[in-house]
XYZ file of C-alpha atoms in Angstrom:
615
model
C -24.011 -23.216 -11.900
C -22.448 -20.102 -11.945
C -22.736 -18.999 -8.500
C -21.164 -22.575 -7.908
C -18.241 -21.794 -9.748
C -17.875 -18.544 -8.331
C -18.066 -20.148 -5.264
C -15.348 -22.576 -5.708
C -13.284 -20.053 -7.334
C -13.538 -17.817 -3.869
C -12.534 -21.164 -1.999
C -9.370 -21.672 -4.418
C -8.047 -18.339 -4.453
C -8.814 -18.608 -0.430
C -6.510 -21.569 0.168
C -4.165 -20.083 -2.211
C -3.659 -16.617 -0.146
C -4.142 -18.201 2.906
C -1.151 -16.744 4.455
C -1.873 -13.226 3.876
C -5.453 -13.097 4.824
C -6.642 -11.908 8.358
C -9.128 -15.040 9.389
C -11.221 -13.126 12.011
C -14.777 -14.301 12.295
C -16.097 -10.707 11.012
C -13.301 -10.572 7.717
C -14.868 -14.402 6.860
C -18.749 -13.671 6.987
C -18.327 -10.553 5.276
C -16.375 -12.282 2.266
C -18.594 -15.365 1.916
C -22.310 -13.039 2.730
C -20.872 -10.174 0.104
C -19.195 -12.254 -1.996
C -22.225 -14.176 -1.965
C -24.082 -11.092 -3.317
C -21.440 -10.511 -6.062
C -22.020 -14.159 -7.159
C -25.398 -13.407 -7.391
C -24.567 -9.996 -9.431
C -22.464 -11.692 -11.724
C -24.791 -14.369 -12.425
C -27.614 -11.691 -13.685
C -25.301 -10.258 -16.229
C -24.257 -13.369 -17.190
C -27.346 -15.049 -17.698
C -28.597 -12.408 -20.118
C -27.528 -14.186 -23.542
C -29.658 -17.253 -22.353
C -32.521 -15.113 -21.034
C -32.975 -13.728 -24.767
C -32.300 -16.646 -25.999
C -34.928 -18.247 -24.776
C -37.691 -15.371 -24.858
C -37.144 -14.572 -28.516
C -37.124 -18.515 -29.569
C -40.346 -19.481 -30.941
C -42.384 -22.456 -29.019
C -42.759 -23.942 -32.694
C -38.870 -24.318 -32.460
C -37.748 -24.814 -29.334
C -40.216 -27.969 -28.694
C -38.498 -29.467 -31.732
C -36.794 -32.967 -31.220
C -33.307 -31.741 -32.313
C -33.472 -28.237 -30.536
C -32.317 -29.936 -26.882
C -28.869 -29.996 -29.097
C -29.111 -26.745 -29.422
C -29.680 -26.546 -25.976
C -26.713 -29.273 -24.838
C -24.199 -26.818 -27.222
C -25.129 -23.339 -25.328
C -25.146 -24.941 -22.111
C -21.491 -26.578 -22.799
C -20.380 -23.468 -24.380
C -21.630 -21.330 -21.026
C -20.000 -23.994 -18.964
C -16.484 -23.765 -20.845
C -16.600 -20.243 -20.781
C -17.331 -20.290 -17.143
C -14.618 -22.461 -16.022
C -11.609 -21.075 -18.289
C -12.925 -18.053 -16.695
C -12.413 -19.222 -12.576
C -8.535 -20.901 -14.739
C -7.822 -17.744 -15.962
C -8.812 -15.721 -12.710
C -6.649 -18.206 -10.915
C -3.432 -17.185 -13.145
C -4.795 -13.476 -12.561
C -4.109 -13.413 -9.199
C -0.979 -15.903 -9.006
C 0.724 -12.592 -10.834
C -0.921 -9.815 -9.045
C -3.019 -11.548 -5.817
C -6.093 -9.514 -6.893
C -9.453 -9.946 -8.499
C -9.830 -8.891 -12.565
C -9.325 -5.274 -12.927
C -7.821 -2.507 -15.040
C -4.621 -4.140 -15.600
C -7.479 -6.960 -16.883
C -9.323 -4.848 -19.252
C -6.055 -3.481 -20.738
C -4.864 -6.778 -21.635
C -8.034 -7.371 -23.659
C -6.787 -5.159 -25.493
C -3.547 -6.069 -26.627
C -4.305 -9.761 -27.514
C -1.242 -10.816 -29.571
C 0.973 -10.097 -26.410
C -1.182 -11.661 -23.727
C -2.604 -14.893 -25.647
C 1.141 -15.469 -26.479
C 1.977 -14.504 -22.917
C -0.295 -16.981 -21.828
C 0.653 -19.370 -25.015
C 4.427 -19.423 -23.673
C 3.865 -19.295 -19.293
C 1.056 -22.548 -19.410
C 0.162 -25.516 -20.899
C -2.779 -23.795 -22.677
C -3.726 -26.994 -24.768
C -4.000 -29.016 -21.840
C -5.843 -26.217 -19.958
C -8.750 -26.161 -22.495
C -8.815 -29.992 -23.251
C -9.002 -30.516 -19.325
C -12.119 -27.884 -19.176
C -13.927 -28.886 -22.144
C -13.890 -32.500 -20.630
C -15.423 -31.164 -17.412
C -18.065 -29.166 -19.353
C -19.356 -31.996 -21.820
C -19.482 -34.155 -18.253
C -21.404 -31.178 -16.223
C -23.730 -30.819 -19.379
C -24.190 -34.774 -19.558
C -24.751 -34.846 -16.263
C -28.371 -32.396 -17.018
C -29.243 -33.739 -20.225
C -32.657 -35.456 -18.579
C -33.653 -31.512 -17.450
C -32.562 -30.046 -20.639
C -34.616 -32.405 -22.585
C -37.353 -32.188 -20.471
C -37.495 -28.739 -20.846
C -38.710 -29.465 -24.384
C -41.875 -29.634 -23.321
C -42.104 -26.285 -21.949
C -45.072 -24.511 -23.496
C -44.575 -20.894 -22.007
C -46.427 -18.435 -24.379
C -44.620 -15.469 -25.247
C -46.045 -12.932 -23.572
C -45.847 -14.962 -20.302
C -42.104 -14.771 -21.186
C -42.331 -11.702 -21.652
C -43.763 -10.441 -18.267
C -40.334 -12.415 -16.483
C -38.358 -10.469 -19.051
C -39.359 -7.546 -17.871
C -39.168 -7.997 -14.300
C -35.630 -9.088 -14.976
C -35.274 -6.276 -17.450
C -35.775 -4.083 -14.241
C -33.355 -6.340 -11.942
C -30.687 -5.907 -14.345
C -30.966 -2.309 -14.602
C -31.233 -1.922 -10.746
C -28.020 -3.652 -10.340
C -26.136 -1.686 -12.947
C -27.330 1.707 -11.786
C -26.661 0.898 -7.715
C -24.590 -1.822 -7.543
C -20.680 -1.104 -7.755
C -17.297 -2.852 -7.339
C -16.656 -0.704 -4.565
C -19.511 -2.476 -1.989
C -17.173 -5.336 -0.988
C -14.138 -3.010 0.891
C -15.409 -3.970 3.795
C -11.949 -5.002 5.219
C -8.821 -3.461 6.502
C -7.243 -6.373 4.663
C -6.589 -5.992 1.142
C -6.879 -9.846 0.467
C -10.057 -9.946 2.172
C -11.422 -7.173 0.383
C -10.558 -9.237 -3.111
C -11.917 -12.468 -2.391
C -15.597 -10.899 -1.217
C -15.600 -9.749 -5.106
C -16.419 -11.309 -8.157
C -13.771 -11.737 -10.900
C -16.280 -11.761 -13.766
C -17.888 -8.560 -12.442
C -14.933 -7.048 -11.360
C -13.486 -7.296 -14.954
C -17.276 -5.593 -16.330
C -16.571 -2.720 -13.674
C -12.937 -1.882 -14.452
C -14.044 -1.564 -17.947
C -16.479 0.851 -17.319
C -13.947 2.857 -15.054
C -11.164 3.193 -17.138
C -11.161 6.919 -16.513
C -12.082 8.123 -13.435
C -12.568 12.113 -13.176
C -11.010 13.524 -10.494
C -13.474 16.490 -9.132
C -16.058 14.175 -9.438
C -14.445 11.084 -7.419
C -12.280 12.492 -5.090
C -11.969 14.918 -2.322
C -11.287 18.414 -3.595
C -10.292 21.884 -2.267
C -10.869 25.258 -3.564
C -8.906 25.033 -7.018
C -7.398 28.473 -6.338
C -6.899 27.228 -2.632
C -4.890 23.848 -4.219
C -3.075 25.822 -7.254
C -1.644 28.456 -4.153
C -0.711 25.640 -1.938
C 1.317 23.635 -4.644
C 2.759 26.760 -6.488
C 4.451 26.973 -2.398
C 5.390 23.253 -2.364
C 7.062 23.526 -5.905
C 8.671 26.833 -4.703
C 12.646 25.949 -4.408
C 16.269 28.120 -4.422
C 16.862 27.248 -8.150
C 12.980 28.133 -9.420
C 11.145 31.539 -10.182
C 7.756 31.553 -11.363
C 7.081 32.959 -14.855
C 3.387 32.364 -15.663
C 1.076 34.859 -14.596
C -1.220 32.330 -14.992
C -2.560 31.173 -11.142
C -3.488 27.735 -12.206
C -0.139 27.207 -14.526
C 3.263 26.560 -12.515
C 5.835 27.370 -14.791
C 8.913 27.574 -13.368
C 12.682 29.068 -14.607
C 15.431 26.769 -13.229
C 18.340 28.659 -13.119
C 21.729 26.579 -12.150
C 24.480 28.803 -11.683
C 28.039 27.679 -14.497
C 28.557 25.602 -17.192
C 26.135 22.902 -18.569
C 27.538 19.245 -18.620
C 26.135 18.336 -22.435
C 26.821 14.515 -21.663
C 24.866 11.918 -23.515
C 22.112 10.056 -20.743
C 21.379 6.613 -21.388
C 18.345 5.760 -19.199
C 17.357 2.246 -18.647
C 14.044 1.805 -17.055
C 13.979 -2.073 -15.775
C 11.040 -3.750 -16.103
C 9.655 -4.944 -12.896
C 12.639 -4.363 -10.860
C 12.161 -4.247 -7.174
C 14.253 -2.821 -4.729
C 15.087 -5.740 -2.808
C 16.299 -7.871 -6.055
C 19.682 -6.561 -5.052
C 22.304 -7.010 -2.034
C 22.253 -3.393 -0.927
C 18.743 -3.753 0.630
C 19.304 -6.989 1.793
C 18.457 -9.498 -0.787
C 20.777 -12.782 -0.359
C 20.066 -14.822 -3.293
C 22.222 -13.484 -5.631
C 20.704 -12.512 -8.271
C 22.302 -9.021 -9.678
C 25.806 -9.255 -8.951
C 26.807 -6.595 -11.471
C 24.166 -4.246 -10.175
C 25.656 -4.950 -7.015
C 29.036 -4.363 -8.195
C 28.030 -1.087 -9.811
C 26.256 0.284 -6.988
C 29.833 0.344 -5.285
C 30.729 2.844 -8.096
C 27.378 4.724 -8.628
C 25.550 7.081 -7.147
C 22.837 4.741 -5.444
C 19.249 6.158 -4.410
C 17.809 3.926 -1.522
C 14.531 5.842 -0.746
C 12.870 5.943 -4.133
C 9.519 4.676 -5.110
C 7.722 4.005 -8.174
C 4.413 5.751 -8.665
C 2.389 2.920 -10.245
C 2.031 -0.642 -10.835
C 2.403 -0.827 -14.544
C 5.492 -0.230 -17.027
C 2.767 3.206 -18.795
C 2.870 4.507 -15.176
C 6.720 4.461 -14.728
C 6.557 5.703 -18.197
C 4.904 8.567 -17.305
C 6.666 9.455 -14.115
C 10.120 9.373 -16.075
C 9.210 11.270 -19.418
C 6.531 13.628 -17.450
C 7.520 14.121 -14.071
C 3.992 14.610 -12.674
C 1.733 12.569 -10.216
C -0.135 10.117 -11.397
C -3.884 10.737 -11.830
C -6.801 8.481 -11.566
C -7.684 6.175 -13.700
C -5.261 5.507 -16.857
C -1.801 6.378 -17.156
C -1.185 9.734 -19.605
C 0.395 6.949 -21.818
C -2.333 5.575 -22.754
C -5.135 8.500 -22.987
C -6.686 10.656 -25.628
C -5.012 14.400 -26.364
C -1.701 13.339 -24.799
C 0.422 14.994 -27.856
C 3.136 17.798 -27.584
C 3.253 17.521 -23.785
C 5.950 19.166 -21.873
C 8.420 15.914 -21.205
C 12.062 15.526 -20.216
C 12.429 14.563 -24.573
C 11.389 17.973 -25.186
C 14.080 19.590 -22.951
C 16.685 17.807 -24.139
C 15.919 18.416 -27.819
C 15.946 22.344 -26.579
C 19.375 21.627 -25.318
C 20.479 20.428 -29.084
C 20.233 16.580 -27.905
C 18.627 13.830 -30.604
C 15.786 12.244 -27.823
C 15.472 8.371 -28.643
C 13.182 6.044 -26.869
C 14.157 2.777 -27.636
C 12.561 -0.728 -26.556
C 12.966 -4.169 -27.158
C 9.004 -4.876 -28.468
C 6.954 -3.458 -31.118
C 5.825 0.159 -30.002
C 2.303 -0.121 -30.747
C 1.880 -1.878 -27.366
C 0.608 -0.045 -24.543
C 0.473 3.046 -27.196
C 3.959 3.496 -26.572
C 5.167 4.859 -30.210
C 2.314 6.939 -29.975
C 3.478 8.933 -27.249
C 6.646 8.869 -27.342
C 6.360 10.058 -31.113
C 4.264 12.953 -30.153
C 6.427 13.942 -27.181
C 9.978 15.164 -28.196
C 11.050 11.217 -28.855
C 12.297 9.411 -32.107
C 10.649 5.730 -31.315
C 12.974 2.949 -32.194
C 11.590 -0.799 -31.507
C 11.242 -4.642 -32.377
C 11.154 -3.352 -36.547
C 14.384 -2.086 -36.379
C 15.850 -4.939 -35.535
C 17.021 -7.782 -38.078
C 15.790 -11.041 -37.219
C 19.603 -12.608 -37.788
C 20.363 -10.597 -34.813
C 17.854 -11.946 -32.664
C 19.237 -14.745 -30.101
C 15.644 -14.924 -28.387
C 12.360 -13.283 -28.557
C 9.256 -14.113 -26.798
C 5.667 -12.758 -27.121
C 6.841 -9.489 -25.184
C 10.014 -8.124 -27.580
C 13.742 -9.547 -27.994
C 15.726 -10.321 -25.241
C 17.039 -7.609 -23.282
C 21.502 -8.199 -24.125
C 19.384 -8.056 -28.309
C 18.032 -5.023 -27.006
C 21.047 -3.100 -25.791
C 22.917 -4.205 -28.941
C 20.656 -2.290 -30.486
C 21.188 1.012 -28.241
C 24.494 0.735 -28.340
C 24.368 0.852 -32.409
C 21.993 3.706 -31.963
C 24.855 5.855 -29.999
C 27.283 5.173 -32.064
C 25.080 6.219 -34.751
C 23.667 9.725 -33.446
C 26.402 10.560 -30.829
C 29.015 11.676 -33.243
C 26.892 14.256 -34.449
C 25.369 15.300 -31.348
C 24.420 14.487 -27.364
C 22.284 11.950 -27.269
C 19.287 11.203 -24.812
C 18.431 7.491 -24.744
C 15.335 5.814 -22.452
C 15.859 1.948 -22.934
C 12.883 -0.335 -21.897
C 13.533 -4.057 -20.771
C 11.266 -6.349 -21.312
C 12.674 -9.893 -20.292
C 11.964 -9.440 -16.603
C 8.561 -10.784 -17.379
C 5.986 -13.873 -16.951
C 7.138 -16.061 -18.884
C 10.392 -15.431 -17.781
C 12.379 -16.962 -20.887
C 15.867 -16.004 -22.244
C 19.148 -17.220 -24.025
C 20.015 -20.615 -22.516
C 23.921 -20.409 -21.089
C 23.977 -16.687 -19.752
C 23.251 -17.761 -16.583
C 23.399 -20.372 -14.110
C 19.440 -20.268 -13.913
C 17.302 -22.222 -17.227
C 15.342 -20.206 -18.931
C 11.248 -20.249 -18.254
C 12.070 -20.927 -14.267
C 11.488 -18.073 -12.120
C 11.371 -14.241 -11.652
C 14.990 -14.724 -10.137
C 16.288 -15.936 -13.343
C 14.736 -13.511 -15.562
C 16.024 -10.923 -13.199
C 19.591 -12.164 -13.156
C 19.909 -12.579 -17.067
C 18.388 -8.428 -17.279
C 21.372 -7.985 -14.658
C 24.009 -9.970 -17.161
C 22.232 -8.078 -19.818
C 23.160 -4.707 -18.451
C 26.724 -5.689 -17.634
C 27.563 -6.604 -21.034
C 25.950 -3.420 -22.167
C 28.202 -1.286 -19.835
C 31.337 -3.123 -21.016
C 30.448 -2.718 -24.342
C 29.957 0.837 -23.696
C 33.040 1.237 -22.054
C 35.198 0.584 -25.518
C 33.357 3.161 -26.945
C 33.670 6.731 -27.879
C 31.363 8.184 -26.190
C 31.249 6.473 -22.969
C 33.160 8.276 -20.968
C 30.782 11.632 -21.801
C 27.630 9.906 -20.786
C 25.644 9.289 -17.506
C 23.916 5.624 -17.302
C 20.889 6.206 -15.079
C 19.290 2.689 -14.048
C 16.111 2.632 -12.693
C 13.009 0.489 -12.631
C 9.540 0.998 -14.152
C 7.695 -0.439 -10.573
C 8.238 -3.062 -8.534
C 7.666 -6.925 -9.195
C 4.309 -6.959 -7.360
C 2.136 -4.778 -5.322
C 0.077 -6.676 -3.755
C 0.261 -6.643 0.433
C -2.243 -6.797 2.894
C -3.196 -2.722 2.450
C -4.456 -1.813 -0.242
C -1.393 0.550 -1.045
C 1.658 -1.364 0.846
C 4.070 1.355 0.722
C 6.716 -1.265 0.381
C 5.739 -2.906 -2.709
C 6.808 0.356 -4.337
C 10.074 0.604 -3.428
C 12.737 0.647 -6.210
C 16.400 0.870 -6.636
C 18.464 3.654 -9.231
C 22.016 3.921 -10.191
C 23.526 6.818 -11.407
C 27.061 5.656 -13.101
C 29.280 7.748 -15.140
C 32.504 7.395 -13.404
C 34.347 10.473 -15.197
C 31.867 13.051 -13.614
C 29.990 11.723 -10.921
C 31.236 10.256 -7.871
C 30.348 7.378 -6.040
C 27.985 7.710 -2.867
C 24.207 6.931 -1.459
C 21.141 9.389 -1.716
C 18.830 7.826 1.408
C 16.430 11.064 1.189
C 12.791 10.088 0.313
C 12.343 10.699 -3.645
C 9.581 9.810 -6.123
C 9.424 8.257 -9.632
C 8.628 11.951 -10.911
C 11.929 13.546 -8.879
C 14.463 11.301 -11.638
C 13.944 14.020 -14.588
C 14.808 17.227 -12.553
C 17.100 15.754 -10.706
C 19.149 14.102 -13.677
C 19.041 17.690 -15.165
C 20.360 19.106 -12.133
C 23.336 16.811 -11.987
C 23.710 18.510 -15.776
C 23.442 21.674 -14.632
C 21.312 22.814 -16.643
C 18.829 25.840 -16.985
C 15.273 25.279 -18.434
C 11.539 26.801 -18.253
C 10.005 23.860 -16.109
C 6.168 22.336 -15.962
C 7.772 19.529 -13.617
C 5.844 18.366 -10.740
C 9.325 16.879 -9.498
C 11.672 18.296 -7.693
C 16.039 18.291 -8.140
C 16.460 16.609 -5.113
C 20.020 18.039 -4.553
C 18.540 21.721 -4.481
C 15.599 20.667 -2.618
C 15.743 21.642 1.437
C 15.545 19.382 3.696
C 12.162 18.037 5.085
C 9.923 18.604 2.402
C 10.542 15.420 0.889
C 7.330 13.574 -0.295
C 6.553 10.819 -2.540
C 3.438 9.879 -4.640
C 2.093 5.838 -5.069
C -0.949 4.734 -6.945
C -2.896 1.961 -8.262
C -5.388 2.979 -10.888
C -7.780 3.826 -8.115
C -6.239 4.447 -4.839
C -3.841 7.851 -4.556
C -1.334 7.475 -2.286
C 1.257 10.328 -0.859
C 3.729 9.783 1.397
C 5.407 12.149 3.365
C 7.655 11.321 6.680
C 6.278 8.510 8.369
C 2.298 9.274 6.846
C 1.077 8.092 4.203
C -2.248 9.604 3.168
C -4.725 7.701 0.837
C -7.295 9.076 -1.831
C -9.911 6.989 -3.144
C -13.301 7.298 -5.358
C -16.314 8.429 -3.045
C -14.521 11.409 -1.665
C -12.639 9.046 0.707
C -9.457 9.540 2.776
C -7.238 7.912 4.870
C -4.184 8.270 6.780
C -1.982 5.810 8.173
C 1.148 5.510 9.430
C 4.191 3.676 7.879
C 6.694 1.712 10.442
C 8.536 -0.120 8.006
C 6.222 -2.948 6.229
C 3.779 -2.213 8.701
C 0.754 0.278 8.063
C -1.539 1.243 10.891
C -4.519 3.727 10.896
C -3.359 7.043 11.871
C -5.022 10.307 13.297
C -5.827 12.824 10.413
C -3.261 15.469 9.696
C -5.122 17.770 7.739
C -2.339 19.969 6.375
C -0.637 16.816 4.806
C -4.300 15.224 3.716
C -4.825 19.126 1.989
C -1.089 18.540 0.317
C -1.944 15.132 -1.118
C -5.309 16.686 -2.870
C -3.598 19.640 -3.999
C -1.316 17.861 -5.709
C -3.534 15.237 -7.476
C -6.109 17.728 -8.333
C -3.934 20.067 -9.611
C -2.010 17.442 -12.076
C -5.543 15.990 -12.833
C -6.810 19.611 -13.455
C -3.608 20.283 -15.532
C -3.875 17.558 -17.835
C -7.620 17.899 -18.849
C -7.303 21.880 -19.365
C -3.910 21.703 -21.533
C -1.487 23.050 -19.003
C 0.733 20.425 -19.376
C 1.238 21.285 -23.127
C-alpha cells in the first residue's frame, strides 16, 4: 500500500510536470528503478508504528473477536494519513515543482500560518471527506485478511527475531541511505520525481543545518580569508582589523552626508519579469512601470535565496548566504553587524515594520536584536483593517501603517524604514474593487493589488512632510518561483529595484550585475556616507568595472555567478560550473580561479558567522 501510493503519486506529479521533464530512456529508468528504492525506503520508516504495534501486542489480545476493529481503525488511519500525504505533496509542488524539503519542515513549524494558508487556498473539508471515503473503501476492501489475521498465533519471541532483523534494516537505511542518491539527472525535475516526498520531508529535517567545512569544498582558511580580503578590496575601503580572518573595512566617501529618511520595501515574491521593463505584457504593475520612468532602475540584480528569511538576510546583513538555514532563523544571531545598526550610528530611529505578527519566521526576534524597533500585525487596530488573511493585513493596511510611523518618528529624527509585503502570496486574496482582477484568482492579481498598494503609498507620501527628504528603495525578497530544469536556474532569481526620491536622485538604469547583499552598501553610498564596514557587499557605484559577481542559493546548492559562469557548491564536496546564455545553462569547463572565489566566499561568511565575526 504505500509503495502504491508512492507510486501513483510519482505518476501524478509526472503528468503534471510533463513539460519540463527531459523524457530520455536513461532520465525514465533511473526515476522509476530509484524512485522505486525510495518507495521502498519510505515504506520501512513508515511501517515502524505498525511493526511495534504488533510485536508488543499480546496473542491473548490480539486473537480477540473485537481486536480486528482495532485493526480496521489503524489500518484506515495509516491509509488517510497516506493519501492526504500524496494531496498535500501534490499542492507542494504546484507552488514550488519540488519534492518536500526545508521550506517543508519550516512550515511544520509555523502551523497557524500554513493550516490557515491551506484553510483559505483549498477546499480543505472536501479534501479530507473525499480521502477518508477512499480509506474506509481501501480498508473494506481487506477486511477478509485483516480478520483472518486473527488467527495468527506468532509467539513472541518469533516476533521478536523479525524485529530484529528489521531493527537492523532500519538502521542500515538511516546510517547509508540519503536524499542525495536520486541526483542522478542533469534535469532538476527528473531528479525530484526519482525521490520520495515522505522521506524527503524526514531528510530535510534532519539537515536543517548543514556545516560548511564538513559538506563542502574548502581551501586553506588563511588561503580563502587572503583571497576575499582582495575581492572586498575597493577605492572607498581600508582595512582596519589586524585580525586576518576579520574584514573590517573603513568606507570613507569624500563631502557631506545626505541624512534622508530610507523607506525600504522588500516585495514579497516579486519577480523581475512581473513588470514591462523586462518584457512582461500583461499588465500587471503599471505604477511600478510608471515609476521606473522616474527611478533609478537596477536590471541585473538577483535575489540570493528562495525564501522571504533569505532576502531578509541579504538586505539587513549584506553577506552570502550559507548552507543550510537563513541567519534569520538560527541560534546566536543577536547584536550582528546589520545595515539597522549603521543607521542608528548615524542618529537614525531603525524600524522594521510588516504587515503579520513578527513571531513568524523569528522575524521580531532578529530584527529586535539587530539595531531594529519591530512594529507588526499588534500594532494595528482591527477597525483599520480592510482585509487580513492567514499571512498579515493587506499590504495598502500595511503602508497606512508606515506612513503613520514616519510621521510619528521623522519629526524628531531620520528615519530608516524596511516594509515587508505580504499579500503577494498563495492564497492570493485582497480588498475586492482595487483592481480589475477578484480577489483569490491568481499570482497576477495579488501582484497588481501590491502594485496599487505601493502607488497609493507613494501618493500619500508625497503630501507629506518628509517626503521630499527620503529615498523609497523597492525591491523584492526573491522571485515568485525557482524552480527550472537546473537545479539553480539562474533566471528564477532575477529581481527588479527602484530607487525613487525625485529631489536627489535622478532618473536612469544600473544594467551592471549586482546581488541581493550589494542593496545596503550601495544605498549608503548614494548617502554618502562614511562607516566601519563588516559588509560582504559591495557600493556598486565605487566598485570597478569587471569584478561584478553575484551569489544564488537554495538551502543546499551555493551558487556564484560571475560573467557568463556560474559555479555551483553542493554537500559531498561537489562542484560544478556551467555556463549561463540567457535561460539556458550548459556544463562548462572548470575555471578554477572563479570555482576558488565562490568557496572563499561561502566559507569565509560560513566561518564568520559560527566564530562571532559578524558581531
Amino acid at each position: 500500500m504505500v509503495v502504491g501510493i508512492s507510486f501513483l503519486t510519482r505518476i501524478s506529479l509526472l503528468i503534471k510536470s510533463s513539460s519540463s521533464v527531459d523524457f530520455s530512456f536513461l532520465n525514465l529508468a533511473g526515476l522509476f528503478l530509484i524512485g522505486f528504492f525510495y518507495d521502498l525506503v519510505n515504506a520501512a520508516y513508515v511501517c515502524i508504528p505498525i511493526v511495534l504495534y504488533l510485536w508488543l501486542v499480546p496473542i491473548r489480545i490480539y486473537g480477540k473477536a473485537w481486536h480486528r476493529f482495532v485493526l480496521y481503525g489503524l489500518f484506515s488511519v495509516l491509509t488517510f494519513l497516506l493519501l492526504f500525504n500524496a494531496v498535500s505533496e501534490y499542492f507542494f509542488w504546484d507552488e514550488f515543482n519540488t519534492r518536500f524539503n526545508f521550506i517543508a519542515v519550516d512550515y511544520l513549524v509555523y502551523t497557524t500560518e500554513v493550516i490557515g494558508n491551506i484553510q483559505q487556498s483549498y477546499p480543505i473539508g472536501w479534501i479530507v471527506l473525499a480521502i477518508s471515503v477512499i480509506s474506509l473503501l481501501f480498508v473494506y476492501s481487506l477486511k477478509n485478511k485483516i480478520k483472518g489475521s486473527n488467527i495468527d498465533q506468532t509467539l513472541f519471541w518469533q516476533r521478536t527475531k523479525f524485529v530484529g532483523l528489521y531493527t537492523v534494516l532500519v538502521a542500515m537505511i538511516f546510517f547509508f541511505v540519503t536524499n542525495k542518491q536520486h541526483r542522478f539527472s542533469d534535469n532538476a525535475y527528473v531528479n525530484e520525481l526519482a525521490g520520495n516526498g515522505l522521506y524527503e520531508l524526514f531528510a530535510a529535517y534532519r539537515n536543517n543545518e548543514l556545516d560548511y567545512d564538513q559538506f563542502y569544498k574548502r581551501i586553506d582558511s588563511k588561503e580563502a580569508f587572503a583571497l576575499v580580503h582582495q575581492l572586498l578590496k575597493t577605492s572607498d575601503a581600508e582595512f582596519v582589523d589586524s585580525n586576518t580572518e576579520g574584514i573590517n573595512r573603513k568606507i570613507s566617501n569624500v563631502g557631506e552626508e545626505k541624512k534622508l529618511n530610507v523607506v525600504l520595501i522588500s516585495v514579497e515574491s516579486f519577480s523581475a519579469d512581473f513588470m514591462a521593463s523586462f518584457g512582461n505584457q500583461q499588465g500587471i504593475t503599471p505604477f511600478l512601470d510608471s515609476l521606473a520612468q522616474r527611478s533609478l532602475l537596477f536590471t541585473n540584480l538577483y535575489a540570493t535565496g528562495t525564501r522571504t528569511v533569505r532576502g531578509l538576510e541579504a538586505l539587513s546583513l549584506c553577506v552570502p548566504p550559507t548552507p543550510g538555514q537563513s541567519i534569520v532563523r538560527r541560534p546566536h544571531n543577536e547584536e550582528l553587524f546589520s545595515l539597522g545598526k549603521v543607521f542608528n550610528e548615524k542618529g537614525y530611529e531603525s524600524k522594521y515594520i510588516y504587515g503579520g505578527y513578527g513571531y513568524f519566521d523569528n522575524m521580531s526576534y532578529f530584527f529586535g536584536n539587530n539595531g531594529y524597533s519591530v512594529v507588526d500585525r499588534s500594532a494595528i487596530a482591527d477597525e483599520d483593517i480592510d482585509y487580513e488573511n492567514v499571512w498579515g493585513v493587506a499590504d495598502e493596511n500595511l503602508f497606512e501603517l508606515a506612513t503613520r510611523e514616519m510621521d510619528k518618528s521623522s519629526a524628531e529624527k531620520p528615519v530608516f524604514a524596511h516594509i515587508m509585503t505580504t499579500s503577494n502570496h498563495r492564497p492570493y486574496t485582497y480588498p475586492e474593487g482595487r483592481i480589475d482582477i477578484p480577489s483569490h484568482t491568481n499570482r497576477q492579481g495579488a501582484v497588481k493589488y501590491t502594485d496599487y498598494s505601493i502607488d497609493k503609498f507613494i501618493k500619500e507620501s508625497s503630501k507629506k512632510p518628509w517626503f521630499n527628504n527620503t529615498l523609497f528603495v523597492i525591491v523584492a525578497d526573491h522571485c515568485a518561483s525557482s524552480a527550472g530544469k537546473t537545479e539553480l536556474p539562474v533566471n528564477k532569481y532575477h529581481i527588479p529595484m527602484l530607487i525613487y526620491a525625485p529631489s536627489h536622485i535622478a532618473p536612469g538604469r544600473m544594467e551592471r550585475l549586482m546581488s541581493q547583499i550589494d542593496i545596503g552598501p550601495t544605498m549608503l553610498g548614494l548617502l554618502n556616507f562614511s562607516y566601519t564596514s563588516k559588509f560582504y557587499g559591495y557600493d556598486m557605484f565605487k566598485l570597478e568595472s569587471g569584478r561584478e559577481r553575484a551569489f544564488i542559493s537554495t538551502y543546499q546548492s551555493l551558487g556564484y555567478i560571475k560573467g557568463d559562469k556560474l559555479i555551483v557548491l553542493s554537500p559531498q564536496l561537489k562542484v560544478e560550473s556551467f555556463a549561463v546564455y540567457g535561460k539556458e545553462q550548459v556544463k562548462a569547463k572548470p575555471d578554477q580561479n572563479t570555482i576558488n572565489e565562490a568557496i572563499a566566499w561561502y566559507q569565509t561568511a560560513s566561518y564568520s558567522f559560527a566564530h562571532g565575526l559578524m558581531n
